[in-house]
């Protein structure tokens, strides 16, 4: 397993995290996601972590980085499917996700992205 | 890793296979998928295998079974993102996927599902 697939769904990208991320995998996810956002002119990224029963500070930081990169590329990140134990761990670890929003599942996450997009219309630079 | 997430996207379900499936994981995927199809009244299942660089006859059979179960539950299966080497291997292994259709990516797979659904309207029994 050397890559996490990034699925294009309209103007959004969907990533499901199923495996423990080691350094190289996390790095390649960041790169491929940034590349995909630019290539597909994506407006939002959905990251499903429902398969993760626990997280460590490394994964927490990786997801935070992904969200920060996405934000710089003028797209939004929504993390969906977080299990309660994961939420507790993240708080205990003191992981701060300033750019990350969350939703219960993919459908709610998509709705959240669509709502935030209609609030903030695409800039001229992106449309061009 | 003890489960593969099944994501509900409207009337379809999306599964991305990222890990080597052992017996128990494959069995639980079959059961959870059948359960999800009935619970959400799903019309189609998209299985993304773009992360699989190779397959063996076991995975080929599992995906064939999933498609057969889906078909019995009055939904359709589309396998998306197959790498060329995987296609070659499946043919060489003699895996027969009678109920499986394929598409290049998730978007094309969804279009295929929508097209086939508009051809075959939902039965009264399912709507009730």
mmCIF file of N, CA and C in Angstrom, chain B:
data_model
loop_
_atom_site.group_PDB
_atom_site.id
_atom_site.type_symbol
_atom_site.label_atom_id
_atom_site.label_comp_id
_atom_site.label_asym_id
_atom_site.label_seq_id
_atom_site.Cartn_x
_atom_site.Cartn_y
_atom_site.Cartn_z
ATOM 1 N N UNK B 1 -6.769 -2.525 11.314
ATOM 2 C CA UNK B 1 -7.733 -2.301 10.230
ATOM 3 C C UNK B 1 -8.701 -3.470 10.194
ATOM 4 N N UNK B 2 -9.924 -3.252 10.631
ATOM 5 C CA UNK B 2 -10.862 -4.383 10.639
ATOM 6 C C UNK B 2 -12.143 -4.107 9.884
ATOM 7 N N UNK B 3 -12.218 -2.962 9.222
ATOM 8 C CA UNK B 3 -13.377 -2.761 8.362
ATOM 9 C C UNK B 3 -13.059 -1.759 7.252
ATOM 10 N N UNK B 4 -13.776 -1.941 6.142
ATOM 11 C CA UNK B 4 -13.647 -1.033 5.010
ATOM 12 C C UNK B 4 -14.871 -0.122 5.041
ATOM 13 N N UNK B 5 -14.680 1.198 5.102
ATOM 14 C CA UNK B 5 -15.837 2.077 5.220
ATOM 15 C C UNK B 5 -16.730 2.055 3.991
ATOM 16 N N UNK B 6 -18.024 2.121 4.218
ATOM 17 C CA UNK B 6 -19.013 2.188 3.144
ATOM 18 C C UNK B 6 -19.662 3.562 3.230
ATOM 19 N N UNK B 7 -19.436 4.381 2.219
ATOM 20 C CA UNK B 7 -19.911 5.762 2.258
ATOM 21 C C UNK B 7 -21.192 5.909 1.464
ATOM 22 N N UNK B 8 -22.203 6.504 2.074
ATOM 23 C CA UNK B 8 -23.466 6.735 1.376
ATOM 24 C C UNK B 8 -23.390 8.056 0.626
ATOM 25 N N UNK B 9 -23.655 7.996 -0.674
ATOM 26 C CA UNK B 9 -23.662 9.208 -1.481
ATOM 27 C C UNK B 9 -24.985 9.227 -2.229
ATOM 28 N N UNK B 10 -25.982 9.852 -1.655
ATOM 29 C CA UNK B 10 -27.296 9.857 -2.277
ATOM 30 C C UNK B 10 -27.818 8.431 -2.346
ATOM 31 N N UNK B 11 -28.218 8.010 -3.538
ATOM 32 C CA UNK B 11 -28.784 6.666 -3.655
ATOM 33 C C UNK B 11 -27.730 5.610 -3.971
ATOM 34 N N UNK B 12 -26.461 6.027 -3.931
ATOM 35 C CA UNK B 12 -25.390 5.075 -4.181
ATOM 36 C C UNK B 12 -24.522 4.877 -2.943
ATOM 37 N N UNK B 13 -23.786 3.785 -2.938
ATOM 38 C CA UNK B 13 -22.800 3.539 -1.889
ATOM 39 C C UNK B 13 -21.428 3.490 -2.531
ATOM 40 N N UNK B 14 -20.452 4.019 -1.820
ATOM 41 C CA UNK B 14 -19.096 4.047 -2.358
ATOM 42 C C UNK B 14 -18.150 3.324 -1.408
ATOM 43 N N UNK B 15 -17.376 2.407 -1.984
ATOM 44 C CA UNK B 15 -16.390 1.663 -1.206
ATOM 45 C C UNK B 15 -15.042 1.809 -1.894
ATOM 46 N N UNK B 16 -14.023 2.228 -1.175
ATOM 47 C CA UNK B 16 -12.692 2.220 -1.785
ATOM 48 C C UNK B 16 -11.860 1.138 -1.108
ATOM 49 N N UNK B 17 -11.347 0.252 -1.940
ATOM 50 C CA UNK B 17 -10.528 -0.853 -1.433
ATOM 51 C C UNK B 17 -9.078 -0.386 -1.430
ATOM 52 N N UNK B 18 -8.476 -0.345 -0.259
ATOM 53 C CA UNK B 18 -7.087 0.135 -0.173
ATOM 54 C C UNK B 18 -6.158 -0.900 0.417
ATOM 55 N N UNK B 19 -6.738 -1.895 1.047
ATOM 56 C CA UNK B 19 -5.903 -2.846 1.764
ATOM 57 C C UNK B 19 -6.083 -4.235 1.178
ATOM 58 N N UNK B 20 -5.104 -5.070 1.382
ATOM 59 C CA UNK B 20 -5.243 -6.460 0.988
ATOM 60 C C UNK B 20 -6.343 -7.079 1.830
ATOM 61 N N UNK B 21 -7.308 -7.686 1.157
ATOM 62 C CA UNK B 21 -8.416 -8.260 1.898
ATOM 63 C C UNK B 21 -8.097 -9.686 2.317
ATOM 64 N N UNK B 22 -8.154 -9.922 3.609
ATOM 65 C CA UNK B 22 -8.082 -11.303 4.088
ATOM 66 C C UNK B 22 -9.514 -11.808 4.229
ATOM 67 N N UNK B 23 -9.665 -13.070 4.547
ATOM 68 C CA UNK B 23 -10.983 -13.713 4.573
ATOM 69 C C UNK B 23 -12.004 -12.954 5.404
ATOM 70 N N UNK B 24 -11.610 -12.603 6.635
ATOM 71 C CA UNK B 24 -12.566 -12.015 7.561
ATOM 72 C C UNK B 24 -13.020 -10.638 7.078
ATOM 73 N N UNK B 25 -12.066 -9.872 6.559
ATOM 74 C CA UNK B 25 -12.381 -8.523 6.075
ATOM 75 C C UNK B 25 -13.333 -8.593 4.880
ATOM 76 N N UNK B 26 -13.067 -9.539 3.986
ATOM 77 C CA UNK B 26 -13.919 -9.694 2.808
ATOM 78 C C UNK B 26 -15.331 -10.082 3.219
ATOM 79 N N UNK B 27 -15.416 -10.987 4.178
ATOM 80 C CA UNK B 27 -16.713 -11.455 4.654
ATOM 81 C C UNK B 27 -17.488 -10.306 5.292
ATOM 82 N N UNK B 28 -16.782 -9.512 6.110
ATOM 83 C CA UNK B 28 -17.481 -8.425 6.787
ATOM 84 C C UNK B 28 -17.880 -7.348 5.778
ATOM 85 N N UNK B 29 -17.078 -7.161 4.724
ATOM 86 C CA UNK B 29 -17.464 -6.198 3.689
ATOM 87 C C UNK B 29 -18.754 -6.647 3.011
ATOM 88 N N UNK B 30 -18.816 -7.928 2.660
ATOM 89 C CA UNK B 30 -20.036 -8.456 2.027
ATOM 90 C C UNK B 30 -21.252 -8.230 2.912
ATOM 91 N N UNK B 31 -21.105 -8.563 4.186
ATOM 92 C CA UNK B 31 -22.250 -8.447 5.109
ATOM 93 C C UNK B 31 -22.657 -6.996 5.304
ATOM 94 N N UNK B 32 -21.669 -6.121 5.548
ATOM 95 C CA UNK B 32 -21.990 -4.715 5.815
ATOM 96 C C UNK B 32 -22.571 -4.030 4.585
ATOM 97 N N UNK B 33 -22.086 -4.451 3.410
ATOM 98 C CA UNK B 33 -22.582 -3.837 2.181
ATOM 99 C C UNK B 33 -24.035 -4.251 1.939
ATOM 100 N N UNK B 34 -24.316 -5.541 2.117
ATOM 101 C CA UNK B 34 -25.695 -6.016 1.944
ATOM 102 C C UNK B 34 -26.603 -5.281 2.925
ATOM 103 N N UNK B 35 -26.147 -5.145 4.151
ATOM 104 C CA UNK B 35 -26.912 -4.456 5.180
ATOM 105 C C UNK B 35 -27.152 -2.993 4.789
ATOM 106 N N UNK B 36 -26.104 -2.334 4.305
ATOM 107 C CA UNK B 36 -26.217 -0.913 3.946
ATOM 108 C C UNK B 36 -27.146 -0.706 2.757
ATOM 109 N N UNK B 37 -27.105 -1.628 1.790
ATOM 110 C CA UNK B 37 -27.988 -1.505 0.618
ATOM 111 C C UNK B 37 -29.442 -1.533 1.058
ATOM 112 N N UNK B 38 -29.757 -2.465 1.966
ATOM 113 C CA UNK B 38 -31.138 -2.583 2.429
ATOM 114 C C UNK B 38 -31.506 -1.375 3.295
ATOM 115 N N UNK B 39 -30.621 -0.996 4.216
ATOM 116 C CA UNK B 39 -30.930 0.087 5.150
ATOM 117 C C UNK B 39 -31.135 1.418 4.421
ATOM 118 N N UNK B 40 -30.272 1.697 3.458
ATOM 119 C CA UNK B 40 -30.358 2.991 2.764
ATOM 120 C C UNK B 40 -31.154 2.899 1.466
ATOM 121 N N UNK B 41 -31.693 1.706 1.157
ATOM 122 C CA UNK B 41 -32.412 1.493 -0.108
ATOM 123 C C UNK B 41 -31.576 1.952 -1.286
ATOM 124 N N UNK B 42 -30.320 1.576 -1.289
ATOM 125 C CA UNK B 42 -29.404 2.061 -2.324
ATOM 126 C C UNK B 42 -29.689 1.395 -3.662
ATOM 127 N N UNK B 43 -29.417 2.132 -4.723
ATOM 128 C CA UNK B 43 -29.664 1.627 -6.068
ATOM 129 C C UNK B 43 -28.392 1.152 -6.728
ATOM 130 N N UNK B 44 -27.268 1.548 -6.180
ATOM 131 C CA UNK B 44 -26.026 1.149 -6.831
ATOM 132 C C UNK B 44 -24.835 1.177 -5.893
ATOM 133 N N UNK B 45 -23.813 0.397 -6.236
ATOM 134 C CA UNK B 45 -22.598 0.331 -5.425
ATOM 135 C C UNK B 45 -21.401 0.629 -6.316
ATOM 136 N N UNK B 46 -20.589 1.590 -5.906
ATOM 137 C CA UNK B 46 -19.353 1.899 -6.623
ATOM 138 C C UNK B 46 -18.188 1.364 -5.809
ATOM 139 N N UNK B 47 -17.354 0.550 -6.433
ATOM 140 C CA UNK B 47 -16.191 0.016 -5.725
ATOM 141 C C UNK B 47 -14.938 0.530 -6.419
ATOM 142 N N UNK B 48 -14.203 1.380 -5.725
ATOM 143 C CA UNK B 48 -12.981 1.950 -6.297
ATOM 144 C C UNK B 48 -11.794 1.066 -5.946
ATOM 145 N N UNK B 49 -11.091 0.564 -6.984
ATOM 146 C CA UNK B 49 -9.928 -0.288 -6.721
ATOM 147 C C UNK B 49 -8.662 0.348 -7.292
ATOM 148 N N UNK B 50 -8.680 1.687 -7.412
ATOM 149 C CA UNK B 50 -7.526 2.358 -8.021
ATOM 150 C C UNK B 50 -6.257 2.203 -7.188
ATOM 151 N N UNK B 51 -6.423 1.897 -5.900
ATOM 152 C CA UNK B 51 -5.236 1.730 -5.061
ATOM 153 C C UNK B 51 -4.630 0.331 -5.190
ATOM 154 N N UNK B 52 -5.353 -0.573 -5.838
ATOM 155 C CA UNK B 52 -4.847 -1.942 -5.956
ATOM 156 C C UNK B 52 -3.939 -2.061 -7.174
ATOM 157 N N UNK B 53 -2.672 -2.331 -6.918
ATOM 158 C CA UNK B 53 -1.725 -2.493 -8.004
ATOM 159 C C UNK B 53 -1.757 -3.900 -8.576
ATOM 160 N N UNK B 54 -2.263 -4.828 -7.774
ATOM 161 C CA UNK B 54 -2.433 -6.189 -8.283
ATOM 162 C C UNK B 54 -3.572 -6.869 -7.535
ATOM 163 N N UNK B 55 -4.106 -7.889 -8.146
ATOM 164 C CA UNK B 55 -5.171 -8.647 -7.505
ATOM 165 C C UNK B 55 -4.832 -10.127 -7.584
ATOM 166 N N UNK B 56 -5.449 -10.895 -6.716
ATOM 167 C CA UNK B 56 -5.340 -12.346 -6.856
ATOM 168 C C UNK B 56 -6.750 -12.891 -7.064
ATOM 169 N N UNK B 57 -6.850 -14.191 -7.245
ATOM 170 C CA UNK B 57 -8.161 -14.757 -7.556
ATOM 171 C C UNK B 57 -9.115 -14.590 -6.376
ATOM 172 N N UNK B 58 -8.562 -14.495 -5.162
ATOM 173 C CA UNK B 58 -9.427 -14.320 -3.993
ATOM 174 C C UNK B 58 -10.174 -12.987 -4.074
ATOM 175 N N UNK B 59 -9.431 -11.902 -4.284
ATOM 176 C CA UNK B 59 -10.075 -10.590 -4.384
ATOM 177 C C UNK B 59 -11.032 -10.558 -5.574
ATOM 178 N N UNK B 60 -10.613 -11.153 -6.674
ATOM 179 C CA UNK B 60 -11.485 -11.202 -7.843
ATOM 180 C C UNK B 60 -12.805 -11.869 -7.510
ATOM 181 N N UNK B 61 -12.719 -12.974 -6.746
ATOM 182 C CA UNK B 61 -13.934 -13.710 -6.393
ATOM 183 C C UNK B 61 -14.780 -12.894 -5.416
ATOM 184 N N UNK B 62 -14.113 -12.235 -4.455
ATOM 185 C CA UNK B 62 -14.841 -11.427 -3.476
ATOM 186 C C UNK B 62 -15.647 -10.332 -4.179
ATOM 187 N N UNK B 63 -14.998 -9.627 -5.108
ATOM 188 C CA UNK B 63 -15.695 -8.548 -5.812
ATOM 189 C C UNK B 63 -16.851 -9.104 -6.649
ATOM 190 N N UNK B 64 -16.622 -10.271 -7.254
ATOM 191 C CA UNK B 64 -17.697 -10.917 -8.001
ATOM 192 C C UNK B 64 -18.872 -11.261 -7.091
ATOM 193 N N UNK B 65 -18.557 -11.764 -5.882
ATOM 194 C CA UNK B 65 -19.613 -12.093 -4.919
ATOM 195 C C UNK B 65 -20.380 -10.854 -4.493
ATOM 196 N N UNK B 66 -19.628 -9.791 -4.206
ATOM 197 C CA UNK B 66 -20.261 -8.537 -3.793
ATOM 198 C C UNK B 66 -21.258 -8.087 -4.861
ATOM 199 N N UNK B 67 -20.833 -8.182 -6.120
ATOM 200 C CA UNK B 67 -21.700 -7.758 -7.210
ATOM 201 C C UNK B 67 -22.932 -8.659 -7.308
ATOM 202 N N UNK B 68 -22.748 -9.956 -7.086
ATOM 203 C CA UNK B 68 -23.881 -10.878 -7.163
ATOM 204 C C UNK B 68 -24.880 -10.601 -6.048
ATOM 205 N N UNK B 69 -24.356 -10.342 -4.848
ATOM 206 C CA UNK B 69 -25.229 -10.023 -3.705
ATOM 207 C C UNK B 69 -25.986 -8.724 -3.985
ATOM 208 N N UNK B 70 -25.243 -7.726 -4.497
ATOM 209 C CA UNK B 70 -25.860 -6.441 -4.814
ATOM 210 C C UNK B 70 -26.985 -6.628 -5.818
ATOM 211 N N UNK B 71 -26.716 -7.449 -6.820
ATOM 212 C CA UNK B 71 -27.714 -7.687 -7.858
ATOM 213 C C UNK B 71 -28.988 -8.310 -7.280
ATOM 214 N N UNK B 72 -28.802 -9.277 -6.385
ATOM 215 C CA UNK B 72 -29.959 -9.927 -5.753
ATOM 216 C C UNK B 72 -30.777 -8.910 -4.964
ATOM 217 N N UNK B 73 -30.085 -7.910 -4.398
ATOM 218 C CA UNK B 73 -30.781 -6.878 -3.628
ATOM 219 C C UNK B 73 -31.269 -5.743 -4.533
ATOM 220 N N UNK B 74 -31.317 -6.011 -5.821
ATOM 221 C CA UNK B 74 -31.892 -5.080 -6.797
ATOM 222 C C UNK B 74 -31.093 -3.796 -6.942
ATOM 223 N N UNK B 75 -29.777 -3.896 -6.757
ATOM 224 C CA UNK B 75 -28.920 -2.743 -7.015
ATOM 225 C C UNK B 75 -27.833 -3.166 -8.012
ATOM 226 N N UNK B 76 -27.088 -2.206 -8.507
ATOM 227 C CA UNK B 76 -26.061 -2.483 -9.507
ATOM 228 C C UNK B 76 -24.673 -2.219 -8.929
ATOM 229 N N UNK B 77 -23.680 -2.922 -9.439
ATOM 230 C CA UNK B 77 -22.309 -2.693 -9.003
ATOM 231 C C UNK B 77 -21.470 -2.187 -10.171
ATOM 232 N N UNK B 78 -20.693 -1.153 -9.913
ATOM 233 C CA UNK B 78 -19.715 -0.703 -10.899
ATOM 234 C C UNK B 78 -18.354 -0.642 -10.217
ATOM 235 N N UNK B 79 -17.388 -1.341 -10.775
ATOM 236 C CA UNK B 79 -16.019 -1.288 -10.264
ATOM 237 C C UNK B 79 -15.274 -0.201 -11.028
ATOM 238 N N UNK B 80 -14.667 0.734 -10.309
ATOM 239 C CA UNK B 80 -14.010 1.852 -10.991
ATOM 240 C C UNK B 80 -12.524 1.930 -10.633
ATOM 241 N N UNK B 81 -11.770 2.557 -11.536
ATOM 242 C CA UNK B 81 -10.360 2.836 -11.259
ATOM 243 C C UNK B 81 -9.425 1.651 -11.440
ATOM 244 N N UNK B 82 -9.854 0.661 -12.224
ATOM 245 C CA UNK B 82 -9.008 -0.521 -12.367
ATOM 246 C C UNK B 82 -7.729 -0.196 -13.139
ATOM 247 N N UNK B 83 -6.602 -0.577 -12.593
ATOM 248 C CA UNK B 83 -5.345 -0.358 -13.299
ATOM 249 C C UNK B 83 -5.189 -1.416 -14.401
ATOM 250 N N UNK B 84 -4.496 -1.041 -15.480
ATOM 251 C CA UNK B 84 -4.364 -1.967 -16.613
ATOM 252 C C UNK B 84 -3.814 -3.334 -16.207
ATOM 253 N N UNK B 85 -2.805 -3.343 -15.332
ATOM 254 C CA UNK B 85 -2.202 -4.612 -14.931
ATOM 255 C C UNK B 85 -3.221 -5.510 -14.221
ATOM 256 N N UNK B 86 -4.128 -4.859 -13.490
ATOM 257 C CA UNK B 86 -5.154 -5.622 -12.774
ATOM 258 C C UNK B 86 -6.116 -6.272 -13.762
ATOM 259 N N UNK B 87 -6.471 -5.518 -14.795
ATOM 260 C CA UNK B 87 -7.374 -6.058 -15.813
ATOM 261 C C UNK B 87 -6.749 -7.289 -16.472
ATOM 262 N N UNK B 88 -5.461 -7.156 -16.785
ATOM 263 C CA UNK B 88 -4.753 -8.273 -17.422
ATOM 264 C C UNK B 88 -4.737 -9.489 -16.505
ATOM 265 N N UNK B 89 -4.418 -9.244 -15.231
ATOM 266 C CA UNK B 89 -4.363 -10.353 -14.275
ATOM 267 C C UNK B 89 -5.711 -11.046 -14.147
ATOM 268 N N UNK B 90 -6.779 -10.243 -14.075
ATOM 269 C CA UNK B 90 -8.110 -10.835 -13.917
ATOM 270 C C UNK B 90 -8.446 -11.755 -15.086
ATOM 271 N N UNK B 91 -8.078 -11.321 -16.277
ATOM 272 C CA UNK B 91 -8.346 -12.151 -17.455
ATOM 273 C C UNK B 91 -7.501 -13.417 -17.394
ATOM 274 N N UNK B 92 -6.229 -13.243 -17.015
ATOM 275 C CA UNK B 92 -5.351 -14.410 -16.939
ATOM 276 C C UNK B 92 -5.814 -15.407 -15.883
ATOM 277 N N UNK B 93 -6.369 -14.870 -14.791
ATOM 278 C CA UNK B 93 -6.867 -15.740 -13.721
ATOM 279 C C UNK B 93 -8.184 -16.412 -14.116
ATOM 280 N N UNK B 94 -8.779 -15.930 -15.186
ATOM 281 C CA UNK B 94 -10.047 -16.503 -15.611
ATOM 282 C C UNK B 94 -11.205 -16.105 -14.717
ATOM 283 N N UNK B 95 -11.055 -14.962 -14.006
ATOM 284 C CA UNK B 95 -12.140 -14.505 -13.138
ATOM 285 C C UNK B 95 -13.296 -14.012 -14.012
ATOM 286 N N UNK B 96 -14.460 -14.544 -13.762
ATOM 287 C CA UNK B 96 -15.613 -14.100 -14.553
ATOM 288 C C UNK B 96 -16.500 -13.212 -13.698
ATOM 289 N N UNK B 97 -16.699 -12.006 -14.160
ATOM 290 C CA UNK B 97 -17.534 -11.057 -13.424
ATOM 291 C C UNK B 97 -18.815 -10.827 -14.206
ATOM 292 N N UNK B 98 -19.767 -11.695 -13.993
ATOM 293 C CA UNK B 98 -20.979 -11.593 -14.804
ATOM 294 C C UNK B 98 -21.835 -10.398 -14.407
ATOM 295 N N UNK B 99 -21.779 -10.020 -13.131
ATOM 296 C CA UNK B 99 -22.647 -8.937 -12.670
ATOM 297 C C UNK B 99 -21.912 -7.614 -12.509
ATOM 298 N N UNK B 100 -20.646 -7.592 -12.868
ATOM 299 C CA UNK B 100 -19.842 -6.419 -12.606
ATOM 300 C C UNK B 100 -19.674 -5.586 -13.864
ATOM 301 N N UNK B 101 -19.979 -4.308 -13.753
ATOM 302 C CA UNK B 101 -19.628 -3.406 -14.827
ATOM 303 C C UNK B 101 -18.477 -2.535 -14.346
ATOM 304 N N UNK B 102 -17.762 -1.942 -15.274
ATOM 305 C CA UNK B 102 -16.597 -1.158 -14.894
ATOM 306 C C UNK B 102 -16.650 0.229 -15.527
ATOM 307 N N UNK B 103 -15.941 1.163 -14.886
ATOM 308 C CA UNK B 103 -15.822 2.508 -15.435
ATOM 309 C C UNK B 103 -14.449 3.031 -15.036
ATOM 310 N N UNK B 104 -13.983 4.035 -15.771
ATOM 311 C CA UNK B 104 -12.625 4.533 -15.547
ATOM 312 C C UNK B 104 -12.460 5.177 -14.172
ATOM 313 N N UNK B 105 -13.453 5.942 -13.744
ATOM 314 C CA UNK B 105 -13.352 6.611 -12.450
ATOM 315 C C UNK B 105 -14.741 6.746 -11.816
ATOM 316 N N UNK B 106 -14.761 7.287 -10.606
ATOM 317 C CA UNK B 106 -16.008 7.346 -9.843
ATOM 318 C C UNK B 106 -17.070 8.155 -10.575
ATOM 319 N N UNK B 107 -16.667 9.283 -11.156
ATOM 320 C CA UNK B 107 -17.648 10.119 -11.839
ATOM 321 C C UNK B 107 -18.301 9.382 -13.002
ATOM 322 N N UNK B 108 -17.458 8.702 -13.796
ATOM 323 C CA UNK B 108 -18.008 7.947 -14.935
ATOM 324 C C UNK B 108 -18.864 6.787 -14.425
ATOM 325 N N UNK B 109 -18.452 6.191 -13.320
ATOM 326 C CA UNK B 109 -19.228 5.099 -12.735
ATOM 327 C C UNK B 109 -20.594 5.567 -12.285
ATOM 328 N N UNK B 110 -20.642 6.757 -11.680
ATOM 329 C CA UNK B 110 -21.924 7.298 -11.232
ATOM 330 C C UNK B 110 -22.825 7.586 -12.423
ATOM 331 N N UNK B 111 -22.210 8.098 -13.482
ATOM 332 C CA UNK B 111 -23.000 8.387 -14.676
ATOM 333 C C UNK B 111 -23.597 7.094 -15.249
ATOM 334 N N UNK B 112 -22.762 6.044 -15.243
ATOM 335 C CA UNK B 112 -23.212 4.732 -15.728
ATOM 336 C C UNK B 112 -24.385 4.228 -14.893
ATOM 337 N N UNK B 113 -24.266 4.352 -13.573
ATOM 338 C CA UNK B 113 -25.332 3.898 -12.679
ATOM 339 C C UNK B 113 -26.611 4.692 -12.926
ATOM 340 N N UNK B 114 -26.453 6.023 -13.032
ATOM 341 C CA UNK B 114 -27.643 6.857 -13.230
ATOM 342 C C UNK B 114 -28.336 6.500 -14.539
ATOM 343 N N UNK B 115 -27.522 6.255 -15.580
ATOM 344 C CA UNK B 115 -28.093 5.916 -16.884
ATOM 345 C C UNK B 115 -28.848 4.592 -16.801
ATOM 346 N N UNK B 116 -28.263 3.622 -16.121
ATOM 347 C CA UNK B 116 -28.919 2.316 -16.059
ATOM 348 C C UNK B 116 -30.169 2.386 -15.193
ATOM 349 N N UNK B 117 -30.174 3.293 -14.214
ATOM 350 C CA UNK B 117 -31.352 3.432 -13.360
ATOM 351 C C UNK B 117 -32.501 4.087 -14.106
ATOM 352 N N UNK B 118 -32.171 5.038 -14.974
ATOM 353 C CA UNK B 118 -33.250 5.695 -15.699
ATOM 354 C C UNK B 118 -33.833 4.735 -16.741
ATOM 355 N N UNK B 119 -33.019 3.754 -17.170
ATOM 356 C CA UNK B 119 -33.544 2.731 -18.080
ATOM 357 C C UNK B 119 -34.492 1.789 -17.350
ATOM 358 N N UNK B 120 -34.131 1.479 -16.091
ATOM 359 C CA UNK B 120 -34.902 0.488 -15.338
ATOM 360 C C UNK B 120 -35.498 1.138 -14.103
ATOM 361 N N UNK B 121 -36.710 1.663 -14.220
ATOM 362 C CA UNK B 121 -37.307 2.353 -13.083
ATOM 363 C C UNK B 121 -37.492 1.418 -11.895
ATOM 364 N N UNK B 122 -37.432 2.007 -10.734
ATOM 365 C CA UNK B 122 -37.552 1.260 -9.482
ATOM 366 C C UNK B 122 -38.895 0.520 -9.447
ATOM 367 N N UNK B 123 -38.876 -0.698 -8.933
ATOM 368 C CA UNK B 123 -40.131 -1.452 -8.866
ATOM 369 C C UNK B 123 -41.001 -0.902 -7.755
ATOM 370 N N UNK B 124 -42.276 -1.231 -7.807
ATOM 371 C CA UNK B 124 -43.210 -0.769 -6.786
ATOM 372 C C UNK B 124 -42.806 -1.289 -5.416
ATOM 373 N N UNK B 125 -42.336 -2.518 -5.402
ATOM 374 C CA UNK B 125 -41.984 -3.135 -4.124
ATOM 375 C C UNK B 125 -40.889 -2.325 -3.421
ATOM 376 N N UNK B 126 -39.928 -1.834 -4.208
ATOM 377 C CA UNK B 126 -38.836 -1.074 -3.600
ATOM 378 C C UNK B 126 -39.289 0.309 -3.152
ATOM 379 N N UNK B 127 -40.219 0.881 -3.936
ATOM 380 C CA UNK B 127 -40.646 2.225 -3.595
ATOM 381 C C UNK B 127 -41.503 2.257 -2.334
ATOM 382 N N UNK B 128 -42.204 1.157 -2.086
ATOM 383 C CA UNK B 128 -43.220 1.142 -1.021
ATOM 384 C C UNK B 128 -42.641 1.308 0.365
#
